[in-house]
Amino acid sequence: MASEEVLKAVFPFLDGVDLASCMAVDKQWKDIASDDFLWKCLCAKRWPSICKQPNPSTLTYYKFYKTFHKRQHRRTLLPPRISFDDLEFFIDIWAENTLLFSEVVPGSVLQAGFKAPASGVCDMLKFQLEGSEYKMTFPVEPRFTIPSGQNQNVSVSVMVGRKDSNKVARVINKSMFDYIDRSSYRALAFDYLDISPGYPFLSGIRAWISLLFMEDRNEDLMDVFGIQMDFCDVANSKEEVLWLLDMLDWK
């Protein structure tokens, strides 16, 4: 077994992870590696200002280092206060003064998405539809077409209603599909959410909506077969989306 003097000479050169591992070897190693002066030196390398006070706020520098040396894992959210069964989405799509699509989509339908992509969908779009990011998708029936190049004249409005309180909130307000991603056959629009005044520090959160269209030799038309909506700037799970919707400015 290494002598105490050798351990005391070596331990100051270790990083926090290795020093903590030494504490698990045996009692002698633990007693030496637990010396709070070693942990104060490690804290001084990362947070020198914290070592200017007589004692750390957490009683020992070991406890301080253990608490703050790495980024905390995302904590599990509490169950949302609403569910998709409580919601219905009012979606209207216009080409100037012509109504292309107008539907009331139950939240349960929007949540379910596509069980299987329709035939003719490009591989890149299939990959995105089957991805891990939480995006709400539903099929357009009947399909509608948009002449290529006229997508900037096409706008969308989305309202969401709550069945439990009969209140309505705005998600997207007359936003234009002014960008087409030809590689994944999507036309995209977005708007900033109206967050309740009860959450004054939340702003700049975007709702994205995409028109999904078929791969077609005729590039003059976009054959729209589905609509997708997401809040992937900030919400990437069903629970996060429901919490975000609950924070809208409901009227």
PDB file of C-alpha atoms in Angstrom:
ATOM      1  CA  MET A   1       0.000   0.000   0.000  1.00  0.00           C
ATOM      2  CA  ALA A   2       1.349   3.427  -0.909  1.00  0.00           C
ATOM      3  CA  SER A   3       2.537   5.525   2.017  1.00  0.00           C
ATOM      4  CA  GLU A   4       0.512   8.474   3.255  1.00  0.00           C
ATOM      5  CA  GLU A   5       3.218  10.912   2.133  1.00  0.00           C
ATOM      6  CA  VAL A   6       3.102   9.625  -1.456  1.00  0.00           C
ATOM      7  CA  LEU A   7      -0.689   9.905  -1.606  1.00  0.00           C
ATOM      8  CA  LYS A   8      -0.598  13.440  -0.233  1.00  0.00           C
ATOM      9  CA  ALA A   9       1.950  14.359  -2.919  1.00  0.00           C
ATOM     10  CA  VAL A  10      -0.038  12.822  -5.798  1.00  0.00           C
ATOM     11  CA  PHE A  11      -3.646  13.731  -4.940  1.00  0.00           C
ATOM     12  CA  PRO A  12      -3.267  17.517  -5.510  1.00  0.00           C
ATOM     13  CA  PHE A  13      -2.543  16.821  -9.185  1.00  0.00           C
ATOM     14  CA  LEU A  14      -5.814  14.914  -9.747  1.00  0.00           C
ATOM     15  CA  ASP A  15      -9.013  16.345 -11.162  1.00  0.00           C
ATOM     16  CA  GLY A  16     -12.294  16.132  -9.282  1.00  0.00           C
ATOM     17  CA  VAL A  17     -13.524  12.915 -10.924  1.00  0.00           C
ATOM     18  CA  ASP A  18     -10.285  11.024 -10.194  1.00  0.00           C
ATOM     19  CA  LEU A  19     -10.043  12.386  -6.657  1.00  0.00           C
ATOM     20  CA  ALA A  20     -13.600  11.254  -5.955  1.00  0.00           C
ATOM     21  CA  SER A  21     -12.716   7.781  -7.303  1.00  0.00           C
ATOM     22  CA  CYS A  22      -9.804   7.586  -4.892  1.00  0.00           C
ATOM     23  CA  MET A  23     -12.245   8.018  -2.017  1.00  0.00           C
ATOM     24  CA  ALA A  24     -13.733   4.611  -2.884  1.00  0.00           C
ATOM     25  CA  VAL A  25     -10.463   2.627  -2.716  1.00  0.00           C
ATOM     26  CA  ASP A  26     -10.106   2.096   1.039  1.00  0.00           C
ATOM     27  CA  LYS A  27     -10.287   3.976   4.340  1.00  0.00           C
ATOM     28  CA  GLN A  28      -6.755   5.414   4.098  1.00  0.00           C
ATOM     29  CA  TRP A  29      -7.327   6.781   0.598  1.00  0.00           C
ATOM     30  CA  LYS A  30     -10.742   8.132   1.582  1.00  0.00           C
ATOM     31  CA  ASP A  31      -9.388   9.950   4.618  1.00  0.00           C
ATOM     32  CA  ILE A  32      -6.671  11.652   2.554  1.00  0.00           C
ATOM     33  CA  ALA A  33      -8.836  12.401  -0.521  1.00  0.00           C
ATOM     34  CA  SER A  34     -11.538  13.850   1.744  1.00  0.00           C
ATOM     35  CA  ASP A  35      -9.213  16.619   2.928  1.00  0.00           C
ATOM     36  CA  ASP A  36     -11.234  19.732   2.180  1.00  0.00           C
ATOM     37  CA  PHE A  37      -8.074  21.665   1.284  1.00  0.00           C
ATOM     38  CA  LEU A  38      -7.744  19.494  -1.850  1.00  0.00           C
ATOM     39  CA  TRP A  39     -11.325  20.305  -2.827  1.00  0.00           C
ATOM     40  CA  LYS A  40     -10.777  23.991  -2.072  1.00  0.00           C
ATOM     41  CA  CYS A  41      -7.882  23.950  -4.558  1.00  0.00           C
ATOM     42  CA  LEU A  42     -10.140  22.375  -7.196  1.00  0.00           C
ATOM     43  CA  CYS A  43     -12.851  24.967  -6.519  1.00  0.00           C
ATOM     44  CA  ALA A  44     -10.262  27.746  -6.738  1.00  0.00           C
ATOM     45  CA  LYS A  45      -9.332  26.645 -10.264  1.00  0.00           C
ATOM     46  CA  ARG A  46     -12.930  26.968 -11.489  1.00  0.00           C
ATOM     47  CA  TRP A  47     -14.507  29.564  -9.161  1.00  0.00           C
ATOM     48  CA  PRO A  48     -11.636  31.505  -7.554  1.00  0.00           C
ATOM     49  CA  SER A  49     -14.007  34.156  -6.186  1.00  0.00           C
ATOM     50  CA  ILE A  50     -15.938  31.588  -4.129  1.00  0.00           C
ATOM     51  CA  CYS A  51     -12.766  30.796  -2.193  1.00  0.00           C
ATOM     52  CA  LYS A  52     -12.386  34.404  -1.031  1.00  0.00           C
ATOM     53  CA  GLN A  53     -14.980  33.915   1.686  1.00  0.00           C
ATOM     54  CA  PRO A  54     -13.966  32.188   4.959  1.00  0.00           C
ATOM     55  CA  ASN A  55     -16.241  29.179   4.494  1.00  0.00           C
ATOM     56  CA  PRO A  56     -18.229  27.862   1.514  1.00  0.00           C
ATOM     57  CA  SER A  57     -21.997  28.271   1.669  1.00  0.00           C
ATOM     58  CA  THR A  58     -22.402  24.480   1.560  1.00  0.00           C
ATOM     59  CA  LEU A  59     -20.179  23.837   4.663  1.00  0.00           C
ATOM     60  CA  THR A  60     -17.436  21.970   2.743  1.00  0.00           C
ATOM     61  CA  TYR A  61     -15.668  22.599  -0.559  1.00  0.00           C
ATOM     62  CA  TYR A  62     -16.133  18.921  -1.416  1.00  0.00           C
ATOM     63  CA  LYS A  63     -19.909  19.310  -1.208  1.00  0.00           C
ATOM     64  CA  PHE A  64     -19.731  22.564  -3.183  1.00  0.00           C
ATOM     65  CA  TYR A  65     -17.677  20.960  -5.964  1.00  0.00           C
ATOM     66  CA  LYS A  66     -19.909  17.882  -6.059  1.00  0.00           C
ATOM     67  CA  THR A  67     -23.009  20.079  -6.405  1.00  0.00           C
ATOM     68  CA  PHE A  68     -21.836  22.489  -9.084  1.00  0.00           C
ATOM     69  CA  HIS A  69     -19.009  20.920 -11.087  1.00  0.00           C
ATOM     70  CA  LYS A  70     -21.259  19.717 -13.908  1.00  0.00           C
ATOM     71  CA  ARG A  71     -24.445  20.853 -15.569  1.00  0.00           C
ATOM     72  CA  GLN A  72     -27.538  19.520 -13.868  1.00  0.00           C
ATOM     73  CA  HIS A  73     -29.597  16.979 -15.778  1.00  0.00           C
ATOM     74  CA  ARG A  74     -32.984  18.177 -16.983  1.00  0.00           C
ATOM     75  CA  ARG A  75     -35.512  17.517 -14.266  1.00  0.00           C
ATOM     76  CA  THR A  76     -38.723  15.626 -14.893  1.00  0.00           C
ATOM     77  CA  LEU A  77     -41.697  17.898 -15.485  1.00  0.00           C
ATOM     78  CA  LEU A  78     -44.778  17.673 -13.352  1.00  0.00           C
ATOM     79  CA  PRO A  79     -47.815  16.317 -15.226  1.00  0.00           C
ATOM     80  CA  PRO A  80     -49.354  19.035 -17.459  1.00  0.00           C
ATOM     81  CA  ARG A  81     -52.589  20.626 -16.293  1.00  0.00           C
ATOM     82  CA  ILE A  82     -54.232  20.105 -19.702  1.00  0.00           C
ATOM     83  CA  SER A  83     -54.283  17.259 -22.209  1.00  0.00           C
ATOM     84  CA  PHE A  84     -54.674  17.063 -25.958  1.00  0.00           C
ATOM     85  CA  ASP A  85     -58.166  15.677 -25.368  1.00  0.00           C
ATOM     86  CA  ASP A  86     -59.030  19.097 -23.873  1.00  0.00           C
ATOM     87  CA  LEU A  87     -57.903  20.963 -26.995  1.00  0.00           C
ATOM     88  CA  GLU A  88     -59.066  21.622 -30.530  1.00  0.00           C
ATOM     89  CA  PHE A  89     -57.182  23.575 -33.175  1.00  0.00           C
ATOM     90  CA  PHE A  90     -58.838  25.916 -35.695  1.00  0.00           C
ATOM     91  CA  ILE A  91     -56.684  26.063 -38.820  1.00  0.00           C
ATOM     92  CA  ASP A  92     -57.403  28.292 -41.828  1.00  0.00           C
ATOM     93  CA  ILE A  93     -55.160  28.601 -44.887  1.00  0.00           C
ATOM     94  CA  TRP A  94     -55.714  31.279 -47.517  1.00  0.00           C
ATOM     95  CA  ALA A  95     -54.287  32.109 -50.931  1.00  0.00           C
ATOM     96  CA  GLU A  96     -54.978  35.841 -50.916  1.00  0.00           C
ATOM     97  CA  ASN A  97     -58.816  35.894 -50.782  1.00  0.00           C
ATOM     98  CA  THR A  98     -59.308  32.212 -51.663  1.00  0.00           C
ATOM     99  CA  LEU A  99     -59.812  29.777 -48.799  1.00  0.00           C
ATOM    100  CA  LEU A 100     -57.683  26.665 -49.411  1.00  0.00           C
ATOM    101  CA  PHE A 101     -58.181  24.805 -46.146  1.00  0.00           C
ATOM    102  CA  SER A 102     -60.396  25.279 -43.088  1.00  0.00           C
ATOM    103  CA  GLU A 103     -60.726  22.626 -40.397  1.00  0.00           C
ATOM    104  CA  VAL A 104     -61.303  22.122 -36.693  1.00  0.00           C
ATOM    105  CA  VAL A 105     -58.681  19.522 -35.749  1.00  0.00           C
ATOM    106  CA  PRO A 106     -59.114  17.731 -32.398  1.00  0.00           C
ATOM    107  CA  GLY A 107     -55.993  17.737 -30.254  1.00  0.00           C
ATOM    108  CA  SER A 108     -56.038  13.957 -30.134  1.00  0.00           C
ATOM    109  CA  VAL A 109     -55.800  13.832 -33.944  1.00  0.00           C
ATOM    110  CA  LEU A 110     -52.977  16.378 -34.066  1.00  0.00           C
ATOM    111  CA  GLN A 111     -51.123  14.475 -31.364  1.00  0.00           C
ATOM    112  CA  ALA A 112     -51.449  11.093 -33.102  1.00  0.00           C
ATOM    113  CA  GLY A 113     -49.722  12.192 -36.321  1.00  0.00           C
ATOM    114  CA  PHE A 114     -49.252   9.886 -39.293  1.00  0.00           C
ATOM    115  CA  LYS A 115     -49.422   6.188 -38.601  1.00  0.00           C
ATOM    116  CA  ALA A 116     -47.717   5.588 -41.961  1.00  0.00           C
ATOM    117  CA  PRO A 117     -46.497   8.211 -44.475  1.00  0.00           C
ATOM    118  CA  ALA A 118     -48.462   8.223 -47.720  1.00  0.00           C
ATOM    119  CA  SER A 119     -46.923   6.743 -50.860  1.00  0.00           C
ATOM    120  CA  GLY A 120     -44.958   9.276 -52.871  1.00  0.00           C
ATOM    121  CA  VAL A 121     -43.427  10.977 -49.834  1.00  0.00           C
ATOM    122  CA  CYS A 122     -39.697  11.632 -50.301  1.00  0.00           C
ATOM    123  CA  ASP A 123     -37.188   9.798 -48.094  1.00  0.00           C
ATOM    124  CA  MET A 124     -35.955  12.987 -46.410  1.00  0.00           C
ATOM    125  CA  LEU A 125     -39.489  13.917 -45.341  1.00  0.00           C
ATOM    126  CA  LYS A 126     -40.170  10.358 -44.158  1.00  0.00           C
ATOM    127  CA  PHE A 127     -37.049  10.574 -41.991  1.00  0.00           C
ATOM    128  CA  GLN A 128     -38.257  13.821 -40.437  1.00  0.00           C
ATOM    129  CA  LEU A 129     -41.769  12.474 -39.835  1.00  0.00           C
ATOM    130  CA  GLU A 130     -40.294   9.482 -38.021  1.00  0.00           C
ATOM    131  CA  GLY A 131     -37.756  11.563 -36.046  1.00  0.00           C
ATOM    132  CA  SER A 132     -37.548  11.930 -32.282  1.00  0.00           C
ATOM    133  CA  GLU A 133     -38.512  15.632 -32.152  1.00  0.00           C
ATOM    134  CA  TYR A 134     -42.087  16.127 -31.010  1.00  0.00           C
ATOM    135  CA  LYS A 135     -44.048  17.528 -33.939  1.00  0.00           C
ATOM    136  CA  MET A 136     -47.821  17.469 -34.334  1.00  0.00           C
ATOM    137  CA  THR A 137     -48.891  16.256 -37.760  1.00  0.00           C
ATOM    138  CA  PHE A 138     -52.143  15.374 -39.491  1.00  0.00           C
ATOM    139  CA  PRO A 139     -53.187  14.481 -43.055  1.00  0.00           C
ATOM    140  CA  VAL A 140     -54.940  16.964 -45.332  1.00  0.00           C
ATOM    141  CA  GLU A 141     -58.103  15.476 -46.832  1.00  0.00           C
ATOM    142  CA  PRO A 142     -58.846  16.357 -49.517  1.00  0.00           C
ATOM    143  CA  ARG A 143     -55.444  17.531 -50.687  1.00  0.00           C
ATOM    144  CA  PHE A 144     -54.966  20.964 -52.174  1.00  0.00           C
ATOM    145  CA  THR A 145     -52.348  22.349 -54.553  1.00  0.00           C
ATOM    146  CA  ILE A 146     -50.408  25.597 -54.625  1.00  0.00           C
ATOM    147  CA  PRO A 147     -48.719  26.879 -57.778  1.00  0.00           C
ATOM    148  CA  SER A 148     -44.970  27.012 -57.198  1.00  0.00           C
ATOM    149  CA  GLY A 149     -43.798  30.570 -56.692  1.00  0.00           C
ATOM    150  CA  GLN A 150     -47.132  31.639 -55.205  1.00  0.00           C
ATOM    151  CA  ASN A 151     -46.396  30.278 -51.716  1.00  0.00           C
ATOM    152  CA  GLN A 152     -45.634  33.807 -50.506  1.00  0.00           C
ATOM    153  CA  ASN A 153     -49.286  34.667 -51.175  1.00  0.00           C
ATOM    154  CA  VAL A 154     -50.451  31.787 -48.965  1.00  0.00           C
ATOM    155  CA  SER A 155     -51.105  32.562 -45.298  1.00  0.00           C
ATOM    156  CA  VAL A 156     -52.195  30.578 -42.258  1.00  0.00           C
ATOM    157  CA  SER A 157     -54.010  31.347 -39.013  1.00  0.00           C
ATOM    158  CA  VAL A 158     -54.225  28.954 -36.069  1.00  0.00           C
ATOM    159  CA  MET A 159     -56.373  29.315 -32.953  1.00  0.00           C
ATOM    160  CA  VAL A 160     -56.606  26.760 -30.151  1.00  0.00           C
ATOM    161  CA  GLY A 161     -59.633  26.204 -27.927  1.00  0.00           C
ATOM    162  CA  ARG A 162     -59.969  24.583 -24.509  1.00  0.00           C
ATOM    163  CA  LYS A 163     -62.990  22.388 -23.925  1.00  0.00           C
ATOM    164  CA  ASP A 164     -62.531  22.496 -20.154  1.00  0.00           C
ATOM    165  CA  SER A 165     -62.908  26.296 -19.941  1.00  0.00           C
ATOM    166  CA  ASN A 166     -64.322  27.351 -23.355  1.00  0.00           C
ATOM    167  CA  LYS A 167     -61.403  29.759 -23.739  1.00  0.00           C
ATOM    168  CA  VAL A 168     -59.480  30.437 -26.956  1.00  0.00           C
ATOM    169  CA  ALA A 169     -55.870  31.489 -27.590  1.00  0.00           C
ATOM    170  CA  ARG A 170     -54.036  32.586 -30.715  1.00  0.00           C
ATOM    171  CA  VAL A 171     -51.136  30.476 -31.976  1.00  0.00           C
ATOM    172  CA  ILE A 172     -50.453  31.895 -35.470  1.00  0.00           C
ATOM    173  CA  ASN A 173     -51.890  35.095 -36.891  1.00  0.00           C
ATOM    174  CA  LYS A 174     -52.003  35.342 -40.701  1.00  0.00           C
ATOM    175  CA  SER A 175     -48.395  34.256 -41.290  1.00  0.00           C
ATOM    176  CA  MET A 176     -47.030  33.711 -44.775  1.00  0.00           C
ATOM    177  CA  PHE A 177     -45.430  30.523 -46.083  1.00  0.00           C
ATOM    178  CA  ASP A 178     -42.482  32.514 -47.381  1.00  0.00           C
ATOM    179  CA  TYR A 179     -39.889  29.730 -47.341  1.00  0.00           C
ATOM    180  CA  ILE A 180     -39.848  26.429 -49.241  1.00  0.00           C
ATOM    181  CA  ASP A 181     -37.416  23.672 -48.297  1.00  0.00           C
ATOM    182  CA  ARG A 182     -37.232  21.718 -51.551  1.00  0.00           C
ATOM    183  CA  SER A 183     -34.885  19.128 -50.046  1.00  0.00           C
ATOM    184  CA  SER A 184     -37.562  17.953 -47.599  1.00  0.00           C
ATOM    185  CA  TYR A 185     -40.674  19.126 -49.494  1.00  0.00           C
ATOM    186  CA  ARG A 186     -41.969  21.552 -46.907  1.00  0.00           C
ATOM    187  CA  ALA A 187     -43.237  25.127 -47.014  1.00  0.00           C
ATOM    188  CA  LEU A 188     -42.760  26.862 -43.661  1.00  0.00           C
ATOM    189  CA  ALA A 189     -44.340  29.742 -41.761  1.00  0.00           C
ATOM    190  CA  PHE A 190     -44.045  30.888 -38.155  1.00  0.00           C
ATOM    191  CA  ASP A 191     -45.377  33.371 -35.637  1.00  0.00           C
ATOM    192  CA  TYR A 192     -44.509  34.403 -32.084  1.00  0.00           C
ATOM    193  CA  LEU A 193     -46.790  33.045 -29.382  1.00  0.00           C
ATOM    194  CA  ASP A 194     -48.983  35.308 -27.269  1.00  0.00           C
ATOM    195  CA  ILE A 195     -47.908  34.297 -23.754  1.00  0.00           C
ATOM    196  CA  SER A 196     -50.068  35.126 -20.735  1.00  0.00           C
ATOM    197  CA  PRO A 197     -49.040  38.258 -18.763  1.00  0.00           C
ATOM    198  CA  GLY A 198     -48.700  35.887 -15.818  1.00  0.00           C
ATOM    199  CA  TYR A 199     -45.389  34.759 -17.360  1.00  0.00           C
ATOM    200  CA  PRO A 200     -43.637  38.105 -17.989  1.00  0.00           C
ATOM    201  CA  PHE A 201     -40.199  36.600 -18.602  1.00  0.00           C
ATOM    202  CA  LEU A 202     -41.306  34.404 -21.522  1.00  0.00           C
ATOM    203  CA  SER A 203     -41.131  35.984 -24.965  1.00  0.00           C
ATOM    204  CA  GLY A 204     -39.876  35.315 -28.457  1.00  0.00           C
ATOM    205  CA  ILE A 205     -41.212  31.742 -28.561  1.00  0.00           C
ATOM    206  CA  ARG A 206     -42.126  30.677 -32.073  1.00  0.00           C
ATOM    207  CA  ALA A 207     -44.817  28.360 -33.361  1.00  0.00           C
ATOM    208  CA  TRP A 208     -43.795  26.733 -36.640  1.00  0.00           C
ATOM    209  CA  ILE A 209     -46.231  25.317 -39.167  1.00  0.00           C
ATOM    210  CA  SER A 210     -45.319  23.423 -42.320  1.00  0.00           C
ATOM    211  CA  LEU A 211     -47.190  22.376 -45.427  1.00  0.00           C
ATOM    212  CA  LEU A 212     -45.965  18.919 -46.418  1.00  0.00           C
ATOM    213  CA  PHE A 213     -46.126  18.203 -50.130  1.00  0.00           C
ATOM    214  CA  MET A 214     -45.460  15.309 -52.445  1.00  0.00           C
ATOM    215  CA  GLU A 215     -42.416  14.612 -54.542  1.00  0.00           C
ATOM    216  CA  ASP A 216     -43.618  15.296 -58.078  1.00  0.00           C
ATOM    217  CA  ARG A 217     -42.045  15.721 -61.495  1.00  0.00           C
ATOM    218  CA  ASN A 218     -44.271  18.733 -61.978  1.00  0.00           C
ATOM    219  CA  GLU A 219     -42.334  21.333 -60.019  1.00  0.00           C
ATOM    220  CA  ASP A 220     -44.928  23.968 -60.887  1.00  0.00           C
ATOM    221  CA  LEU A 221     -47.321  22.633 -58.233  1.00  0.00           C
ATOM    222  CA  MET A 222     -47.058  21.785 -54.545  1.00  0.00           C
ATOM    223  CA  ASP A 223     -49.427  18.899 -53.819  1.00  0.00           C
ATOM    224  CA  VAL A 224     -50.085  19.362 -50.069  1.00  0.00           C
ATOM    225  CA  PHE A 225     -50.906  16.122 -48.236  1.00  0.00           C
ATOM    226  CA  GLY A 226     -50.227  17.071 -44.610  1.00  0.00           C
ATOM    227  CA  ILE A 227     -49.763  19.870 -42.085  1.00  0.00           C
ATOM    228  CA  GLN A 228     -47.220  19.871 -39.280  1.00  0.00           C
ATOM    229  CA  MET A 229     -46.912  22.165 -36.276  1.00  0.00           C
ATOM    230  CA  ASP A 230     -44.181  22.325 -33.646  1.00  0.00           C
ATOM    231  CA  PHE A 231     -42.539  24.465 -30.964  1.00  0.00           C
ATOM    232  CA  CYS A 232     -39.141  22.826 -31.228  1.00  0.00           C
ATOM    233  CA  ASP A 233     -37.318  26.036 -30.308  1.00  0.00           C
ATOM    234  CA  VAL A 234     -38.316  25.319 -26.690  1.00  0.00           C
ATOM    235  CA  ALA A 235     -40.600  22.252 -26.458  1.00  0.00           C
ATOM    236  CA  ASN A 236     -39.505  18.794 -27.618  1.00  0.00           C
ATOM    237  CA  SER A 237     -41.898  16.464 -25.832  1.00  0.00           C
ATOM    238  CA  LYS A 238     -45.640  16.057 -25.428  1.00  0.00           C
ATOM    239  CA  GLU A 239     -45.471  17.286 -21.820  1.00  0.00           C
ATOM    240  CA  GLU A 240     -43.408  20.365 -22.743  1.00  0.00           C
ATOM    241  CA  VAL A 241     -45.830  21.268 -25.553  1.00  0.00           C
ATOM    242  CA  LEU A 242     -48.828  20.999 -23.216  1.00  0.00           C
ATOM    243  CA  TRP A 243     -47.143  23.157 -20.568  1.00  0.00           C
ATOM    244  CA  LEU A 244     -46.345  25.744 -23.252  1.00  0.00           C
ATOM    245  CA  LEU A 245     -49.928  25.773 -24.552  1.00  0.00           C
ATOM    246  CA  ASP A 246     -51.195  26.142 -20.980  1.00  0.00           C
ATOM    247  CA  MET A 247     -49.131  29.363 -20.700  1.00  0.00           C
ATOM    248  CA  LEU A 248     -50.804  31.032 -23.718  1.00  0.00           C
ATOM    249  CA  ASP A 249     -52.889  34.170 -23.278  1.00  0.00           C
ATOM    250  CA  TRP A 250     -56.283  32.470 -23.051  1.00  0.00           C
ATOM    251  CA  LYS A 251     -59.339  34.715 -23.580  1.00  0.00           C
TER     252      LYS A 251
END
